[in-house]
Amino acid sequence: MAVSGSLKRMKKMMSTAINKQTFKAANKAPVVIKRKEKAYVLLTQEAYSRLLMSQPSALDLIMNADCPDVSEIDLPIPPRSNAQRREVDFGEE
């Protein structure tokens, strides 16, 4: 039993040491961790923020798109007829 307890402690110590080394490495450059089919990337918050800021937002893409001015688009929209409107009862007598 004592051997099994020692083995668990040793595995935990090795795991902790590996985690510390991984986090130290992530401070210098992104670290890719592969687990079977999945891969994870460990990077600092600062690196993640820089990555986000380098990407244009959806609004930037729409505003800078090469398309005609909306006011120049001619849409044939017929006016609403009075037949489509219902009378509103405000409850006043």
Coordinates of N, CA, C and O in Angstrom, one line a residue:
M1 N 0.8 -1.2 0.0 CA 0.0 0.0 0.0 C 0.8 1.3 0.0 O 0.5 2.2 -0.6
A2 N 2.0 1.2 0.7 CA 2.8 2.4 0.8 C 3.4 2.8 -0.6 O 3.6 3.9 -0.9
V3 N 3.7 1.7 -1.4 CA 4.2 2.0 -2.7 C 3.2 2.7 -3.6 O 3.5 3.6 -4.3
S4 N 1.9 2.3 -3.5 CA 0.9 2.9 -4.3 C 0.7 4.3 -3.9 O 0.5 5.2 -4.8
G5 N 0.7 4.7 -2.7 CA 0.6 6.0 -2.2 C 1.8 6.9 -2.7 O 1.6 8.0 -3.1
S6 N 3.0 6.3 -2.6 CA 4.1 7.0 -3.1 C 4.0 7.3 -4.6 O 4.4 8.3 -5.1
L7 N 3.5 6.3 -5.4 CA 3.4 6.4 -6.8 C 2.4 7.6 -7.1 O 2.7 8.4 -8.0
K8 N 1.3 7.6 -6.4 CA 0.3 8.7 -6.6 C 0.9 10.1 -6.4 O 0.7 11.0 -7.1
R9 N 1.7 10.2 -5.3 CA 2.4 11.4 -4.9 C 3.4 11.8 -6.0 O 3.5 13.0 -6.4
M10 N 4.1 10.8 -6.5 CA 5.1 11.1 -7.6 C 4.4 11.6 -8.8 O 4.9 12.5 -9.5
K11 N 3.3 10.9 -9.2 CA 2.6 11.3 -10.4 C 2.1 12.7 -10.3 O 2.1 13.5 -11.2
K12 N 1.6 13.1 -9.1 CA 1.0 14.4 -8.8 C 2.2 15.4 -8.9 O 2.0 16.5 -9.5
M13 N 3.3 15.1 -8.3 CA 4.5 16.0 -8.4 C 4.9 16.2 -9.8 O 5.3 17.3 -10.2
M14 N 5.0 15.1 -10.6 CA 5.4 15.3 -12.0 C 4.4 16.1 -12.8 O 4.7 17.0 -13.6
S15 N 3.1 15.9 -12.5 CA 2.0 16.6 -13.2 C 2.1 18.1 -12.9 O 2.0 19.0 -13.7
T16 N 2.4 18.4 -11.6 CA 2.5 19.8 -11.2 C 3.7 20.5 -11.8 O 3.7 21.6 -12.3
A17 N 4.9 19.7 -11.9 CA 6.1 20.3 -12.5 C 5.8 20.5 -14.0 O 6.3 21.6 -14.5
I18 N 5.1 19.6 -14.7 CA 4.8 19.8 -16.1 C 3.9 21.0 -16.3 O 4.1 21.8 -17.2
N19 N 2.9 21.1 -15.4 CA 2.0 22.3 -15.5 C 2.8 23.6 -15.4 O 2.6 24.6 -16.1
K20 N 3.7 23.7 -14.4 CA 4.5 24.9 -14.2 C 5.4 25.2 -15.4 O 5.4 26.3 -15.9
Q21 N 6.0 24.2 -16.0 CA 6.8 24.4 -17.2 C 6.0 24.8 -18.4 O 6.4 25.7 -19.1
T22 N 4.8 24.3 -18.5 CA 3.9 24.6 -19.6 C 3.5 26.1 -19.5 O 3.5 26.8 -20.5
F23 N 3.1 26.5 -18.3 CA 2.7 27.9 -18.1 C 3.9 28.9 -18.3 O 3.7 30.0 -18.8
K24 N 5.1 28.5 -17.9 CA 6.2 29.3 -18.1 C 6.5 29.5 -19.6 O 6.8 30.5 -20.1
A25 N 6.3 28.4 -20.4 CA 6.5 28.4 -21.8 C 5.4 29.2 -22.5 O 5.7 30.0 -23.5
A26 N 4.2 29.2 -22.0 CA 3.1 30.0 -22.6 C 3.4 31.5 -22.4 O 2.8 32.3 -23.2
N27 N 4.2 31.9 -21.4 CA 4.5 33.3 -21.3 C 5.4 33.8 -22.4 O 5.4 35.0 -22.7
K28 N 6.1 32.9 -23.0 CA 7.0 33.3 -24.1 C 6.3 33.1 -25.5 O 6.5 34.0 -26.4
A29 N 5.6 32.1 -25.7 CA 4.9 31.8 -27.0 C 3.7 30.9 -26.7 O 3.7 30.2 -25.7
P30 N 2.7 30.9 -27.6 CA 1.6 30.0 -27.5 C 2.0 28.5 -27.4 O 3.0 28.1 -28.1
V31 N 1.4 27.7 -26.6 CA 1.7 26.3 -26.4 C 0.5 25.5 -26.9 O -0.6 25.7 -26.5
V32 N 0.8 24.5 -27.8 CA -0.3 23.7 -28.4 C -0.2 22.4 -27.6 O 0.8 21.7 -27.5
I33 N -1.4 22.0 -27.1 CA -1.5 20.7 -26.3 C -2.4 19.8 -27.1 O -3.6 20.2 -27.2
K34 N -1.9 18.7 -27.5 CA -2.8 17.7 -28.3 C -3.2 16.6 -27.3 O -2.4 16.0 -26.6
R35 N -4.5 16.4 -27.3 CA -5.1 15.3 -26.6 C -5.9 14.5 -27.6 O -7.1 14.9 -27.9
K36 N -5.4 13.4 -28.1 CA -6.1 12.6 -29.1 C -6.5 13.4 -30.3 O -5.6 14.0 -30.9
E37 N -7.8 13.6 -30.6 CA -8.2 14.3 -31.7 C -8.2 15.8 -31.4 O -8.2 16.7 -32.3
K38 N -8.4 16.2 -30.2 CA -8.5 17.6 -29.8 C -7.2 18.3 -29.6 O -6.2 17.6 -29.1
A39 N -7.1 19.5 -29.9 CA -5.9 20.3 -29.6 C -6.3 21.6 -28.9 O -7.3 22.2 -29.2
Y40 N -5.5 22.0 -27.9 CA -5.8 23.2 -27.2 C -4.6 24.1 -27.3 O -3.4 23.7 -27.4
V41 N -4.8 25.4 -27.3 CA -3.7 26.4 -27.4 C -3.8 27.2 -26.1 O -4.8 27.8 -25.7
L42 N -2.6 27.2 -25.4 CA -2.5 27.9 -24.2 C -1.7 29.2 -24.5 O -0.6 29.1 -25.0
L43 N -2.3 30.4 -24.2 CA -1.5 31.6 -24.4 C -2.0 32.6 -23.3 O -3.0 32.4 -22.6
T44 N -1.2 33.6 -23.2 CA -1.5 34.6 -22.1 C -2.7 35.5 -22.5 O -3.0 35.6 -23.7
Q45 N -3.2 36.1 -21.5 CA -4.4 37.0 -21.8 C -3.9 38.2 -22.7 O -4.7 38.6 -23.6
E46 N -2.7 38.7 -22.5 CA -2.2 39.8 -23.3 C -2.1 39.3 -24.8 O -2.5 40.0 -25.7
A47 N -1.6 38.1 -25.0 CA -1.5 37.6 -26.4 C -2.8 37.4 -27.0 O -3.0 37.7 -28.2
Y48 N -3.8 36.9 -26.2 CA -5.1 36.7 -26.7 C -5.8 38.1 -27.1 O -6.4 38.2 -28.1
S49 N -5.6 39.1 -26.3 CA -6.1 40.4 -26.6 C -5.5 41.0 -27.8 O -6.2 41.6 -28.7
R50 N -4.2 40.8 -28.0 CA -3.6 41.3 -29.2 C -4.1 40.5 -30.5 O -4.3 41.1 -31.5
L51 N -4.4 39.3 -30.3 CA -5.0 38.5 -31.4 C -6.3 39.0 -31.8 O -6.7 39.1 -33.0
L52 N -7.2 39.3 -30.8 CA -8.5 39.8 -31.0 C -8.5 41.2 -31.7 O -9.2 41.5 -32.6
M53 N -7.6 42.0 -31.2 CA -7.5 43.4 -31.8 C -7.0 43.4 -33.2 O -7.2 44.4 -33.9
S54 N -6.2 42.4 -33.6 CA -5.7 42.4 -35.0 C -6.8 42.0 -36.0 O -6.6 42.2 -37.2
Q55 N -7.9 41.5 -35.5 CA -9.0 41.1 -36.4 C -10.0 42.2 -36.5 O -10.4 42.8 -35.5
P56 N -10.4 42.5 -37.8 CA -11.5 43.5 -37.9 C -12.8 43.0 -37.4 O -13.1 41.8 -37.5
S57 N -13.6 43.8 -36.8 CA -14.9 43.4 -36.3 C -15.9 43.3 -37.5 O -15.6 43.7 -38.6
A58 N -17.0 42.6 -37.2 CA -18.0 42.5 -38.3 C -18.5 43.8 -38.8 O -18.8 44.0 -40.0
L59 N -18.7 44.8 -37.9 CA -19.1 46.1 -38.3 C -18.1 46.8 -39.2 O -18.4 47.4 -40.2
D60 N -16.8 46.6 -38.9 CA -15.7 47.2 -39.7 C -15.8 46.6 -41.1 O -15.7 47.3 -42.1
L61 N -16.0 45.3 -41.2 CA -16.1 44.6 -42.5 C -17.3 45.1 -43.3 O -17.2 45.4 -44.5
I62 N -18.5 45.3 -42.6 CA -19.7 45.8 -43.3 C -19.5 47.3 -43.8 O -19.8 47.6 -44.9
M63 N -18.9 48.1 -42.9 CA -18.8 49.5 -43.2 C -17.8 49.7 -44.3 O -17.9 50.7 -45.1
N64 N -16.8 48.8 -44.5 CA -15.7 49.0 -45.5 C -16.0 48.2 -46.7 O -15.1 48.1 -47.6
A65 N -17.1 47.5 -46.8 CA -17.4 46.7 -48.0 C -17.6 47.5 -49.2 O -18.1 48.7 -49.2
D66 N -17.2 47.0 -50.3 CA -17.3 47.7 -51.6 C -18.7 47.4 -52.2 O -19.0 46.4 -52.9
C67 N -19.7 48.1 -51.7 CA -21.1 48.0 -52.2 C -21.7 49.4 -52.4 O -21.2 50.3 -51.9
P68 N -22.7 49.5 -53.2 CA -23.3 50.8 -53.5 C -24.0 51.4 -52.2 O -24.3 50.6 -51.3
D69 N -24.1 52.7 -52.3 CA -24.7 53.4 -51.1 C -26.2 52.9 -51.1 O -26.9 52.7 -52.1
V70 N -26.7 52.7 -49.9 CA -28.0 52.2 -49.7 C -29.1 53.1 -50.3 O -30.1 52.7 -50.8
S71 N -28.8 54.4 -50.2 CA -29.8 55.4 -50.8 C -29.9 55.3 -52.3 O -30.8 55.7 -52.9
E72 N -28.9 54.6 -52.9 CA -28.9 54.5 -54.4 C -29.7 53.2 -54.8 O -29.9 53.1 -56.0
I73 N -30.0 52.4 -53.9 CA -30.7 51.1 -54.3 C -32.2 51.4 -54.5 O -32.9 52.0 -53.7
D74 N -32.7 51.0 -55.7 CA -34.1 51.3 -56.0 C -34.9 50.0 -55.7 O -34.8 49.0 -56.4
L75 N -35.8 50.0 -54.7 CA -36.6 48.9 -54.3 C -38.0 49.2 -54.7 O -38.6 50.2 -54.1
P76 N -38.7 48.4 -55.5 CA -40.1 48.7 -55.9 C -41.0 48.2 -54.7 O -41.5 47.1 -54.8
I77 N -41.2 49.0 -53.7 CA -42.1 48.7 -52.6 C -43.4 49.4 -52.8 O -43.4 50.7 -52.7
P78 N -44.5 48.7 -53.0 CA -45.8 49.4 -53.1 C -46.3 49.9 -51.8 O -46.0 49.3 -50.8
P79 N -47.0 51.0 -51.8 CA -47.5 51.6 -50.5 C -48.6 50.6 -49.9 O -49.2 49.9 -50.7
R80 N -48.7 50.6 -48.6 CA -49.7 49.8 -48.0 C -51.1 50.3 -48.3 O -51.3 51.5 -48.3
S81 N -52.0 49.4 -48.5 CA -53.4 49.9 -48.8 C -54.1 50.0 -47.4 O -53.8 49.4 -46.4
N82 N -55.2 50.8 -47.5 CA -56.0 50.9 -46.3 C -56.8 49.7 -45.9 O -57.2 49.5 -44.8
A83 N -56.9 48.7 -46.8 CA -57.6 47.5 -46.6 C -56.9 46.6 -45.6 O -57.5 45.8 -44.9
Q84 N -55.6 46.8 -45.5 CA -54.8 46.0 -44.6 C -54.8 46.5 -43.1 O -54.4 45.8 -42.2
R85 N -55.3 47.7 -42.9 CA -55.3 48.3 -41.6 C -56.6 48.0 -40.9 O -57.7 48.1 -41.4
R86 N -56.5 47.6 -39.6 CA -57.7 47.3 -38.8 C -58.0 48.5 -37.9 O -57.0 49.3 -37.6
E87 N -59.2 48.7 -37.6 CA -59.6 49.8 -36.7 C -59.2 49.4 -35.3 O -59.2 48.3 -34.9
V88 N -58.7 50.5 -34.5 CA -58.3 50.3 -33.2 C -59.4 50.8 -32.2 O -59.9 51.9 -32.4
D89 N -59.7 49.9 -31.3 CA -60.8 50.3 -30.3 C -60.0 50.7 -29.0 O -59.4 49.9 -28.4
F90 N -60.1 52.0 -28.7 CA -59.4 52.5 -27.5 C -60.3 52.4 -26.2 O -59.9 52.9 -25.2
G91 N -61.5 51.8 -26.3 CA -62.4 51.6 -25.2 C -63.1 52.9 -24.7 O -63.6 53.0 -23.7
E92 N -63.0 54.0 -25.5 CA -63.7 55.2 -25.2 C -65.1 55.2 -25.8 O -65.3 54.8 -26.9
E93 N -66.0 55.7 -25.0 CA -67.4 55.8 -25.5 C -67.9 57.2 -25.7 O -67.5 58.1 -25.2

